[in-house]
Short mmCIF file of C-alpha atoms in Angstrom, two decimals:
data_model
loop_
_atom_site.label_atom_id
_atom_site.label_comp_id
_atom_site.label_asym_id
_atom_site.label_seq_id
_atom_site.Cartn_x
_atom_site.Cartn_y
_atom_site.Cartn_z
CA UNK A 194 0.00 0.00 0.00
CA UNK A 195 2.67 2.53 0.88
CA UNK A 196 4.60 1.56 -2.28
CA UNK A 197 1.37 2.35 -4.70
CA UNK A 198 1.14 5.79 -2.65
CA UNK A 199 4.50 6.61 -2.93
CA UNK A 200 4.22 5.75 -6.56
CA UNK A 201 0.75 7.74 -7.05
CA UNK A 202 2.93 10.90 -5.65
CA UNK A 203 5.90 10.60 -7.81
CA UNK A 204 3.43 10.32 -10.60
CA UNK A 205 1.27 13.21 -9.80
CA UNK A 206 4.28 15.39 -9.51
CA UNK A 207 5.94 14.56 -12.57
CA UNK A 208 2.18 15.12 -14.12
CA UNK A 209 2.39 18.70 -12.08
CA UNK A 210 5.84 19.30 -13.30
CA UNK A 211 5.14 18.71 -17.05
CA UNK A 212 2.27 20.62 -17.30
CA UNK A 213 3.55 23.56 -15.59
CA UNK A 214 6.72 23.42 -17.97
CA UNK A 215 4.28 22.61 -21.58
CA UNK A 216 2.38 26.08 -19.97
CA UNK A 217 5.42 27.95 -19.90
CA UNK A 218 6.07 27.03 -22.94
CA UNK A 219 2.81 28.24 -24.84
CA UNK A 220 2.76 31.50 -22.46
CA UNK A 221 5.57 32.63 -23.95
CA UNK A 222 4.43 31.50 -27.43
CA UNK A 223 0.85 32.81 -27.53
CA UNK A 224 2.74 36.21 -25.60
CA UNK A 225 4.30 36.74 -29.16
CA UNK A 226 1.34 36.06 -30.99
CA UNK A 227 -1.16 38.47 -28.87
CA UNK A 228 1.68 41.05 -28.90
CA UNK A 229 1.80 40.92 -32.49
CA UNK A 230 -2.06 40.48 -33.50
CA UNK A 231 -2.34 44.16 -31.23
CA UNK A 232 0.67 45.98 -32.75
CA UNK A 233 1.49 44.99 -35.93
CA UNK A 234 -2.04 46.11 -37.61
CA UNK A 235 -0.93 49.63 -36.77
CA UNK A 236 2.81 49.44 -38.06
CA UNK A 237 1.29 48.42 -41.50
CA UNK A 238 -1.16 51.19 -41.45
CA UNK A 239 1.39 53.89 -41.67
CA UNK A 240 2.06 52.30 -45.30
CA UNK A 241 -0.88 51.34 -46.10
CA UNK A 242 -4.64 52.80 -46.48
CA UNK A 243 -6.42 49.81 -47.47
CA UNK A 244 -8.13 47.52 -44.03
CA UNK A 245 -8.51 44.45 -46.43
CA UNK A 246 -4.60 44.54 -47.57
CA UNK A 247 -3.96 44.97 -44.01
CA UNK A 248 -6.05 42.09 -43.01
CA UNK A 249 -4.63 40.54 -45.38
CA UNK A 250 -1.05 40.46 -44.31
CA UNK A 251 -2.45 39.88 -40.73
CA UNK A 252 -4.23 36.68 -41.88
CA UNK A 253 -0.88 35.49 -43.14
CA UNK A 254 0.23 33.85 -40.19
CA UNK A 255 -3.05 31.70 -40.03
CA UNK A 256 -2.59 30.79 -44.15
CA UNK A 257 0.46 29.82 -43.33
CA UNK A 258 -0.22 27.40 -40.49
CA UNK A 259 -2.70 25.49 -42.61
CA UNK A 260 -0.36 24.20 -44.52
CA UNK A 261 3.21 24.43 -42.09
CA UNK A 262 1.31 22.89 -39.25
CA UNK A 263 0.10 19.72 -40.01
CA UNK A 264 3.03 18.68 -41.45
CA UNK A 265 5.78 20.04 -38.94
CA UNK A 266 3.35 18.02 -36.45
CA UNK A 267 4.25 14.52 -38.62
CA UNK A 268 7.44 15.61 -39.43
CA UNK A 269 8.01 15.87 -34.82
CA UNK A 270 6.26 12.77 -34.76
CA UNK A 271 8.82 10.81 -36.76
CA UNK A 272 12.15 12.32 -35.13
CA UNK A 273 14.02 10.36 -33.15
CA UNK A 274 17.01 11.91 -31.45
CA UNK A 275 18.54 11.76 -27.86
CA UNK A 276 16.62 14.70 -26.87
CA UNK A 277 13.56 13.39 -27.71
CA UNK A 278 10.82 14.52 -30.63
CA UNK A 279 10.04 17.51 -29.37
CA UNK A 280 12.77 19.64 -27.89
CA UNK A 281 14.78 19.64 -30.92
CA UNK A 282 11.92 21.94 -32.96
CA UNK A 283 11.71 24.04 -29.49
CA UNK A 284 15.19 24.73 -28.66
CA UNK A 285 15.77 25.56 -32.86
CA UNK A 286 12.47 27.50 -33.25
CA UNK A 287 12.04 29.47 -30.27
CA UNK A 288 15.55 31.58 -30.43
CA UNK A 289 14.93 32.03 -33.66
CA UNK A 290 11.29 33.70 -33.50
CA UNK A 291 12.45 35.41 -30.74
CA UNK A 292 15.05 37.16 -32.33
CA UNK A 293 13.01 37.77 -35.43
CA UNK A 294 10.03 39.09 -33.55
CA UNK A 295 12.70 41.93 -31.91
CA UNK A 296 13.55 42.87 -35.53
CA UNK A 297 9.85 43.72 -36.02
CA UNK A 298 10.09 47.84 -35.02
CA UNK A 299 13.04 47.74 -36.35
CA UNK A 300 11.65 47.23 -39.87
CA UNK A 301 9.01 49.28 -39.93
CA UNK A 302 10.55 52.15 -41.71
CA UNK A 303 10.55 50.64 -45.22
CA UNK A 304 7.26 47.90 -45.85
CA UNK A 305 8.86 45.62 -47.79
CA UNK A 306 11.49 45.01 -45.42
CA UNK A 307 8.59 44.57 -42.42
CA UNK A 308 6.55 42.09 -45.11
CA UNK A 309 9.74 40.06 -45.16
CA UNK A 310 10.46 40.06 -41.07
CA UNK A 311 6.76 39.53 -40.56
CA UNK A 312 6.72 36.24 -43.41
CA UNK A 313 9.77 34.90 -41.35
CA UNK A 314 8.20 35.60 -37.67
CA UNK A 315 4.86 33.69 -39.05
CA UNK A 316 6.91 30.98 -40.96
CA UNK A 317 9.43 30.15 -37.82
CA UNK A 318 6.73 30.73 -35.52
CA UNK A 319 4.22 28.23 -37.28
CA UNK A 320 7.13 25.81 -37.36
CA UNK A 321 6.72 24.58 -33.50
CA UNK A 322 3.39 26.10 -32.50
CA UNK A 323 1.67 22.80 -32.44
CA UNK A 324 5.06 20.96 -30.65
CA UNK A 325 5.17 22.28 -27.27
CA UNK A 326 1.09 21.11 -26.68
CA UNK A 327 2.04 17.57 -27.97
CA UNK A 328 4.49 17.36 -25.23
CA UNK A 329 0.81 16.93 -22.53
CA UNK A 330 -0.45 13.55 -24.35
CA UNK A 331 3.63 12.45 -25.08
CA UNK A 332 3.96 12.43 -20.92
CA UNK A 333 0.31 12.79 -19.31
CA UNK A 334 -1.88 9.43 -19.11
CA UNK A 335 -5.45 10.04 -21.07
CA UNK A 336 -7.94 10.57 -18.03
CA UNK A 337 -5.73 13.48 -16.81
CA UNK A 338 -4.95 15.38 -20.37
CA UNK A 339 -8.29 17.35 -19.69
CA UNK A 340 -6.79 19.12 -16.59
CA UNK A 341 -3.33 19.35 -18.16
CA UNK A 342 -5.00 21.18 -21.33
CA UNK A 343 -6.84 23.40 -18.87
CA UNK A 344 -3.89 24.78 -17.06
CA UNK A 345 -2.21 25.37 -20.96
CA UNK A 346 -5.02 27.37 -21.77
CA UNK A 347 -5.41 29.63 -19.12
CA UNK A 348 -1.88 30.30 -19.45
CA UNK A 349 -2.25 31.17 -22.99
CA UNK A 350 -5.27 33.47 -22.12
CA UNK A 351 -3.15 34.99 -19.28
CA UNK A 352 -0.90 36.26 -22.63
CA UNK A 353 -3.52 38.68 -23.34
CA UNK A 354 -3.37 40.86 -20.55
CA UNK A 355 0.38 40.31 -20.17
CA UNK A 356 -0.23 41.90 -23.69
CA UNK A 357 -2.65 44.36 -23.27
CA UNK A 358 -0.53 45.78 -20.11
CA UNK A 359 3.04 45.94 -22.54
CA UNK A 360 0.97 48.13 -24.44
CA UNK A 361 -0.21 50.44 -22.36
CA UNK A 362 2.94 51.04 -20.56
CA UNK A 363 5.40 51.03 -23.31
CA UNK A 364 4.33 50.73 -26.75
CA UNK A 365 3.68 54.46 -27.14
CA UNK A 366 7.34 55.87 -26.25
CA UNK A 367 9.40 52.82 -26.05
CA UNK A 368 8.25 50.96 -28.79
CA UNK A 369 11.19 48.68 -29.48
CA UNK A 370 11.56 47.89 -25.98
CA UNK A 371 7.58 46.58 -25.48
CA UNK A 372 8.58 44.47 -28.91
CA UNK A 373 11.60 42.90 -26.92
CA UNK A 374 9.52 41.84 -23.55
CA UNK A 375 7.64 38.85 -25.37
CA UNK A 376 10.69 37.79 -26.80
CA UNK A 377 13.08 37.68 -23.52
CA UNK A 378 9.90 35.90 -22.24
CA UNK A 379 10.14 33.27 -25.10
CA UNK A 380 13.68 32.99 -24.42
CA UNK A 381 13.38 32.38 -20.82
CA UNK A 382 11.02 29.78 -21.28
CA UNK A 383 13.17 27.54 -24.15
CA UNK A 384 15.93 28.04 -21.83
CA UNK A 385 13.77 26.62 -18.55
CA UNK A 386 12.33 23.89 -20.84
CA UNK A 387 16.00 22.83 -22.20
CA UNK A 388 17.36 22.44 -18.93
CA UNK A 389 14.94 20.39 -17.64
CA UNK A 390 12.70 18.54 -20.26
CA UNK A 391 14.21 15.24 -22.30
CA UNK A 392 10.80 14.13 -23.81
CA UNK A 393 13.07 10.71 -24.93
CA UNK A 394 11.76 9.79 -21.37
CA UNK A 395 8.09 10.38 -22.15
CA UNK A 396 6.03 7.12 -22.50
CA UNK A 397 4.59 8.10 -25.44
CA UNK A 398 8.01 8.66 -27.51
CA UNK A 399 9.20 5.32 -26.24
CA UNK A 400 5.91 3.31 -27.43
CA UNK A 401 6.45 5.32 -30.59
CA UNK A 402 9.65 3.62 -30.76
CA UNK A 403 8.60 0.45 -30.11
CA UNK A 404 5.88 0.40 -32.13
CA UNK A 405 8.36 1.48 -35.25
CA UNK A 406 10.86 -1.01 -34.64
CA UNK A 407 7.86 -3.78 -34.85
CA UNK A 408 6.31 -1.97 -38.14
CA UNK A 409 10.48 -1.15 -39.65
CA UNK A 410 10.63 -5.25 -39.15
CA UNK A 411 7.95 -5.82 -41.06
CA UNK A 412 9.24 -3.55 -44.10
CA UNK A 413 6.27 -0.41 -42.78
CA UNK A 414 7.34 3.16 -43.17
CA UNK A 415 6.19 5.98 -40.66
CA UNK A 416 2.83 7.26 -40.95
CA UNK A 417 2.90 10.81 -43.75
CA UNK A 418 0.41 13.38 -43.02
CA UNK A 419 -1.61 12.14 -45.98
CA UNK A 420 -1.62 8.93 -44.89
CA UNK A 421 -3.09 10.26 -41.79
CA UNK A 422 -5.63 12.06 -42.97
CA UNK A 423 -6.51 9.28 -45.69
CA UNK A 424 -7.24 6.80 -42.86
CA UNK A 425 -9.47 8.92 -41.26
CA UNK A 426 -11.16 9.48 -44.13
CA UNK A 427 -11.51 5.81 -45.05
CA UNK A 428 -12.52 4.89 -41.08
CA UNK A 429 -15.87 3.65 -40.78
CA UNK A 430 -16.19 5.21 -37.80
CA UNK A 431 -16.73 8.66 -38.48
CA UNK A 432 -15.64 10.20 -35.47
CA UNK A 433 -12.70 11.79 -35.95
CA UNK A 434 -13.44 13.18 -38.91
CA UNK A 435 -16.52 14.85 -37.82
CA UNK A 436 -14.78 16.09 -34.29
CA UNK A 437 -13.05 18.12 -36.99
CA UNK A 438 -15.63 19.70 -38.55
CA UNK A 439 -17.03 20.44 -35.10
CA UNK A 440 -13.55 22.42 -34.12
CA UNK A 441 -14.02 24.13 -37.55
CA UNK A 442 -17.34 25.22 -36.88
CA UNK A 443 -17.48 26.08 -33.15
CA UNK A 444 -13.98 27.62 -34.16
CA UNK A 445 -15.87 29.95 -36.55
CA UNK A 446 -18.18 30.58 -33.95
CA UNK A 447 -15.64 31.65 -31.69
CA UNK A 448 -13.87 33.86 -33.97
CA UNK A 449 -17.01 35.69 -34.73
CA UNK A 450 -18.19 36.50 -31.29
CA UNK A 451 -14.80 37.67 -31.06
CA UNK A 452 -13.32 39.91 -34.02
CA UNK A 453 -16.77 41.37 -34.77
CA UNK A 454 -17.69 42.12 -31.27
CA UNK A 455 -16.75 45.82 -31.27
CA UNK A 456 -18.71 46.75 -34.97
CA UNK A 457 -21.47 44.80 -32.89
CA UNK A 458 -21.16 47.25 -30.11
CA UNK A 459 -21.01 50.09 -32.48
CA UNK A 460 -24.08 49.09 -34.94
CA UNK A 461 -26.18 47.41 -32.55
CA UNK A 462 -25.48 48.70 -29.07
CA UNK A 463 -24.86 52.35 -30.16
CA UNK A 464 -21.20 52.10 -28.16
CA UNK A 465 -18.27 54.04 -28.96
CA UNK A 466 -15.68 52.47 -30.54
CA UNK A 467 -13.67 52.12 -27.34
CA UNK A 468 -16.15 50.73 -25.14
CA UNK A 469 -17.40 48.53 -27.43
CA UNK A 470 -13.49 47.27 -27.71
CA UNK A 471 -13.78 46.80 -24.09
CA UNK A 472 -16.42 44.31 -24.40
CA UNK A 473 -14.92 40.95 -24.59
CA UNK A 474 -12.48 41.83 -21.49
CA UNK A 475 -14.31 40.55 -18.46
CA UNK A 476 -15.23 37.04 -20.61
CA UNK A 477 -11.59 36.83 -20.79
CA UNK A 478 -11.32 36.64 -16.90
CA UNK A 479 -14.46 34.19 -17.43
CA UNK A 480 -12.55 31.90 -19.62
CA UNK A 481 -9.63 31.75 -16.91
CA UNK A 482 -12.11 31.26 -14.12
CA UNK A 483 -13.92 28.42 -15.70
CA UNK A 484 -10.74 26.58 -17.48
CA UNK A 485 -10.08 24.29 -15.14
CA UNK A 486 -13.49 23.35 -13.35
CA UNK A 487 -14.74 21.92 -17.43
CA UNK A 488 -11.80 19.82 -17.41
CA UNK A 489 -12.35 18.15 -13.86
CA UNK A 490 -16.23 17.86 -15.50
CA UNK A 491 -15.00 16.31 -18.32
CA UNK A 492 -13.55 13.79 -16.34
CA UNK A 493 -16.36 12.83 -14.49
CA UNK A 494 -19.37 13.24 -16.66
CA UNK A 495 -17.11 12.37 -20.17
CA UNK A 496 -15.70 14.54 -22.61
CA UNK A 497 -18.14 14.56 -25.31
CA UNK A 498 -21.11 15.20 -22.51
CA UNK A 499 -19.79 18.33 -21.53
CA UNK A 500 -18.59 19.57 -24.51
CA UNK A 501 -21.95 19.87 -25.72
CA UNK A 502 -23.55 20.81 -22.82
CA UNK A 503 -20.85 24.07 -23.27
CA UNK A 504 -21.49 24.90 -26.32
CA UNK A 505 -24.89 24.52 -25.73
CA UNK A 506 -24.42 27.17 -22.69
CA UNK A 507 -22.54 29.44 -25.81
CA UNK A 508 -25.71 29.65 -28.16
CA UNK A 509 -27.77 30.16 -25.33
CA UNK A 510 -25.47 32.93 -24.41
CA UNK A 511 -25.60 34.65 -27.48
CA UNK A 512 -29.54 34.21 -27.60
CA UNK A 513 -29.47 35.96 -24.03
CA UNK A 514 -27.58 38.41 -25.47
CA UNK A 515 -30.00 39.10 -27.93
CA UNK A 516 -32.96 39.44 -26.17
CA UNK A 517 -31.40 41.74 -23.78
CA UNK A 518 -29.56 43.95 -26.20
CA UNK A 519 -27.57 46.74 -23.91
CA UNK A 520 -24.08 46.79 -23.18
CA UNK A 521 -24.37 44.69 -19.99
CA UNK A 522 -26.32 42.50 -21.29
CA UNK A 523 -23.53 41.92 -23.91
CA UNK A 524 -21.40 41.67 -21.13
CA UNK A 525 -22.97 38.87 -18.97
CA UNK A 526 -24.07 36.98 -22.21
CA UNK A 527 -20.00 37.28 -23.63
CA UNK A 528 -19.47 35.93 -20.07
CA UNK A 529 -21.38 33.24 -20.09
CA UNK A 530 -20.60 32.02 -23.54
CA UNK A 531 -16.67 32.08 -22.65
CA UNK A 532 -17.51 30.09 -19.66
CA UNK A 533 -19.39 27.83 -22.00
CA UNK A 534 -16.77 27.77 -24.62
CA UNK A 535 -13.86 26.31 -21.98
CA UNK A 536 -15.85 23.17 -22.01
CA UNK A 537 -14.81 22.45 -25.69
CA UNK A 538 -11.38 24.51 -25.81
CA UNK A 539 -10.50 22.33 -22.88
CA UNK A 540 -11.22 18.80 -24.09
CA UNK A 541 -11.72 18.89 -28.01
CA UNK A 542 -7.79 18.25 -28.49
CA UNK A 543 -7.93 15.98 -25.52
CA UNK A 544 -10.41 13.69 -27.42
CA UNK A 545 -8.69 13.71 -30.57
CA UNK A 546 -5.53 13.18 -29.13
CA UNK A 547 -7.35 10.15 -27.36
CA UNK A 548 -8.96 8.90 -31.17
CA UNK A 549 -5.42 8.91 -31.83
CA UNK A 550 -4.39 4.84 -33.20
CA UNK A 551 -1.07 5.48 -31.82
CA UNK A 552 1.52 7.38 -29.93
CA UNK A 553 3.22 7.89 -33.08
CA UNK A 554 1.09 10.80 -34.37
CA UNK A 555 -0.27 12.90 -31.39
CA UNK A 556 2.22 15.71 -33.17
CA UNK A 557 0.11 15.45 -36.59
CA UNK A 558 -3.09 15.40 -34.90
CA UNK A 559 -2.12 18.16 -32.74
CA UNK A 560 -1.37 20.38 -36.35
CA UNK A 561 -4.62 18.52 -37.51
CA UNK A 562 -6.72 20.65 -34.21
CA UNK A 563 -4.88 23.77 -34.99
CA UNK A 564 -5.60 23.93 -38.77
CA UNK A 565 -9.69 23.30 -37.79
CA UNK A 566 -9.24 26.01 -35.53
CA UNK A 567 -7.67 27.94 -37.96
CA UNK A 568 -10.02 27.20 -40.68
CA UNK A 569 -12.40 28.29 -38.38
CA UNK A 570 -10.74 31.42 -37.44
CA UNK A 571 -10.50 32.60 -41.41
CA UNK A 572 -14.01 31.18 -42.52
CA UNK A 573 -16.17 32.89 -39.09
CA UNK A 574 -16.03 36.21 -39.14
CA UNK A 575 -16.64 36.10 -42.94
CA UNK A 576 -19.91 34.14 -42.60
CA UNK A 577 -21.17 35.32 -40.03
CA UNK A 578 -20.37 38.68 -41.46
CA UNK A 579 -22.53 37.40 -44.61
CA UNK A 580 -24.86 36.48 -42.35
CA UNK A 581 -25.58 40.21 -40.78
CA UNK A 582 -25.57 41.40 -44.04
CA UNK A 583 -28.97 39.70 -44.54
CA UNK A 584 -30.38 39.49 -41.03
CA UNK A 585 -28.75 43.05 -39.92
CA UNK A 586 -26.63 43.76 -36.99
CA UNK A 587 -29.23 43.66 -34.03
CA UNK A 588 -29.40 39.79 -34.98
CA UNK A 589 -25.73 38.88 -35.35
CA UNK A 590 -25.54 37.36 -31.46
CA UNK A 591 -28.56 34.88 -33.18
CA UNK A 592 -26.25 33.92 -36.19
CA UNK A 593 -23.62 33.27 -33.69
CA UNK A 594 -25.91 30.90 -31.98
CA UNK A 595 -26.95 29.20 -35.15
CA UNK A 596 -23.23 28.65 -36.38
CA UNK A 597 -22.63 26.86 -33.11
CA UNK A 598 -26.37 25.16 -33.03
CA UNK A 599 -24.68 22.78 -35.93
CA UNK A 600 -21.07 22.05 -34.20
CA UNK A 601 -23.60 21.21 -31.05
CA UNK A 602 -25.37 18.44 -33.56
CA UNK A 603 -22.02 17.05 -34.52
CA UNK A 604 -20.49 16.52 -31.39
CA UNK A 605 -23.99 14.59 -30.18
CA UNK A 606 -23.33 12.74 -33.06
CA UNK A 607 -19.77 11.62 -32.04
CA UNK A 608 -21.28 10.57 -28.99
CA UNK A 609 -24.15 8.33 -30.67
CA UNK A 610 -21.09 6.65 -32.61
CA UNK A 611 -19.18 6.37 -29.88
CA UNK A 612 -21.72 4.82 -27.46
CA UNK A 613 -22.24 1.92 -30.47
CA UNK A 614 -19.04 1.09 -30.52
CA UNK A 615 -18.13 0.74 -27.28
CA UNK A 616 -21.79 -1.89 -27.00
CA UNK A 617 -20.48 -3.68 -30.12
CA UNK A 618 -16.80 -4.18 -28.46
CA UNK A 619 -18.75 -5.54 -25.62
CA UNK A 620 -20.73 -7.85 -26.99
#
């Protein structure tokens, strides 16, 4: 009995330990990324008058992971070094971001030149986003990923204020410096994550290696990223295929409520522009708060379950929203919908890193999430922005709510599938 405990402990702690380090590790990341999504969109403005060709070159980064992704996900997935699978992309990538995201102000005098420093930030950048969150299923067991996930996405939702502050102390007379902050951060991190993670030791990476020395004796190659996505698409079992088109469309959800929140608080609410940017702060604070508690759900009442149940909490939101249409009822409605929300951003990776066949690809499914989310993020706004174009602003919280309505019907039916096949394995 003593032995199990003591064994329990030293488990729990090296559970503790990982997750705080794979949290670091995406802080500094998304710091970067919420730094840059602020402050670059002016930068390009002083050369350019057009919104679109500055969206444009802001929507870059996300083009780019679509395709970068994915296949830097495989491409982890099938290294084998004596550092691990991981580490090697993170200790390469990281300094080199870093020092590419400091050249950013630097740049700004002449466009071209920033075009080219931004393409590199967004290219290196994209190159290990999805590596450091494939460390939690490489060295967490499956029925604790949920509350490992959690405490890597409030951390990465903590990167907003951390943003939000380095601009409103520094970026207007010491721009160069508030450009450097997020990218000492970064370096700190790598350097804390070099010293003390060897993700060779994970248990994942060593059943990866096991399970390629069976499949290299019997004349198999490594799984590609088309041959991944092939198989799912062949599966009879549809689940993992449609738990991707529910990330893409609650991710298109998401993005809505969020990058046309303030024109909503403009048009509909009849806010000024500043307010109505102010809107979607306190469900920030609301997404932190409720992180962790939809993960510890998750675990008891099952992924799926509660998944739905949140999202269903989301369209309700923005149909409370709706019906009370002031600014504070925007305000408890964005609140309640980001609370809602955790319960999917929490486990949806978690369960498709559990649909997983093998240990061998949790990297490619982890750049298979992101691109959904992605998608999601460049396919939202612009729907639901077609979408108030016919029904009119007042309504857009409703088209919101229908959006997510449908990734609500596909996750119930994941479930269905997955209850059917769980009674046929036990027959």
């Amino acid at each position: 009995m003593t032995t199990v405990s003591v064994g329990q402990v030293g488990q729990r702690t090296r559970t503790r330990r990982i997750t705080f380090l794979v949290a670091l590790a995406v802080f500094a990341q998304e710091a970067t990324w919420n730094f840059y999504e602020s402050q670059v969109p002016p930068l390009l403005r002083e050369h350019l008058t057009s919104t679109a060709v500055v969206g444009l070159l802001m929507g870059m980064d996300n083009l780019l992971g679509i395709f970068i992704q994915p296949w830097i996900g495989n491409r982890s997935d099938r290294t084998r070094t004596s550092w691990g699978r991981r580490m090697p992309y993170l200790v390469v990538g990281m300094p080199i971001a870093a020092a590419l995201f400091i050249l950013i102000p630097h740049s700004a005098a002449s466009l071209p030149l920033l075009i080219v420093v931004l393409f590199s930030y967004a290219l290196v950048a994209n190159t290990f986003k999805p590596i450091a969150e494939a460390l939690v299923p490489d060295f967490i067991a499956p029925e604790r990923r949920s509350r490992a996930n959690a405490v890597v996405k409030i951390a990465s939702s903590i990167t907003a204020i951390v943003a939000a502050l380095i601009s409103i102390f520094l970026v207007d007379n010491h721009l160069s410096l508030a450009f450097a902050i997020p990218a000492i951060i970064m370096l700190i991190s790598i350097g804390v994550l070099a010293a003390t993670v060897r993700d060779n030791r994970s248990p994942a990476y060593q059943a990866a290696v096991a399970e390629s020395e069976e499949e290299h004796s019997a004349e198999r190659t490594e799984p590609r990223v088309r041959d991944t996505f092939i198989e799912i698409l062949k599966d009879a079992d549809r689940s993992r295929l449609l738990l991707l088109l529910a990330i893409l469309l609650f991710g298109s959800a998401w993005a809505a409520s969020r990058s046309l929140m303030t024109p909503y608080g403009m048009e509909a609410l009849d806010m000024p522009r500043g307010a109505a940017g102010g809107l979607t702060l306190p469900s920030g604070i609301a997404f932190i708060l409720a992180a962790y508690p939809a993960a510890v759900l998750a675990e008891r009442y099952g992924r799926l379950r509660v998944m739905a149940v949140g999202m269903s909490v989301f369209a309700g939101a923005m149909v409370l929203g709706t019906l009370i249409q002031t600014p504070m009822g925007a305000t408890v409605a964005l609140c309640l919908a980001a609370a809602g929300a955790t319960c999917f951003l929490v486990n949806a990776v978690v369960v498709l890193w559990n649909l997983a066949p093998s240990a061998r690809v949790f990297g490619t499914y982890a750049g298979m999430y992101t691109v959904g989310w992605a998608g999601g993020g460049f396919l939202g706004p612009a729907v639901v922005g077609g979408m108030v174009d016919i029904t009119g602003w007042p309504l857009m919280l409703i088209d919101i709510a229908v959006v997510t309505s449908l990734s609500v019907i596909v996750v119930a039916r994941i479930g269905v599938l997955q209850r059917r096949t769980a009674l046929t394995l036990a027959k």
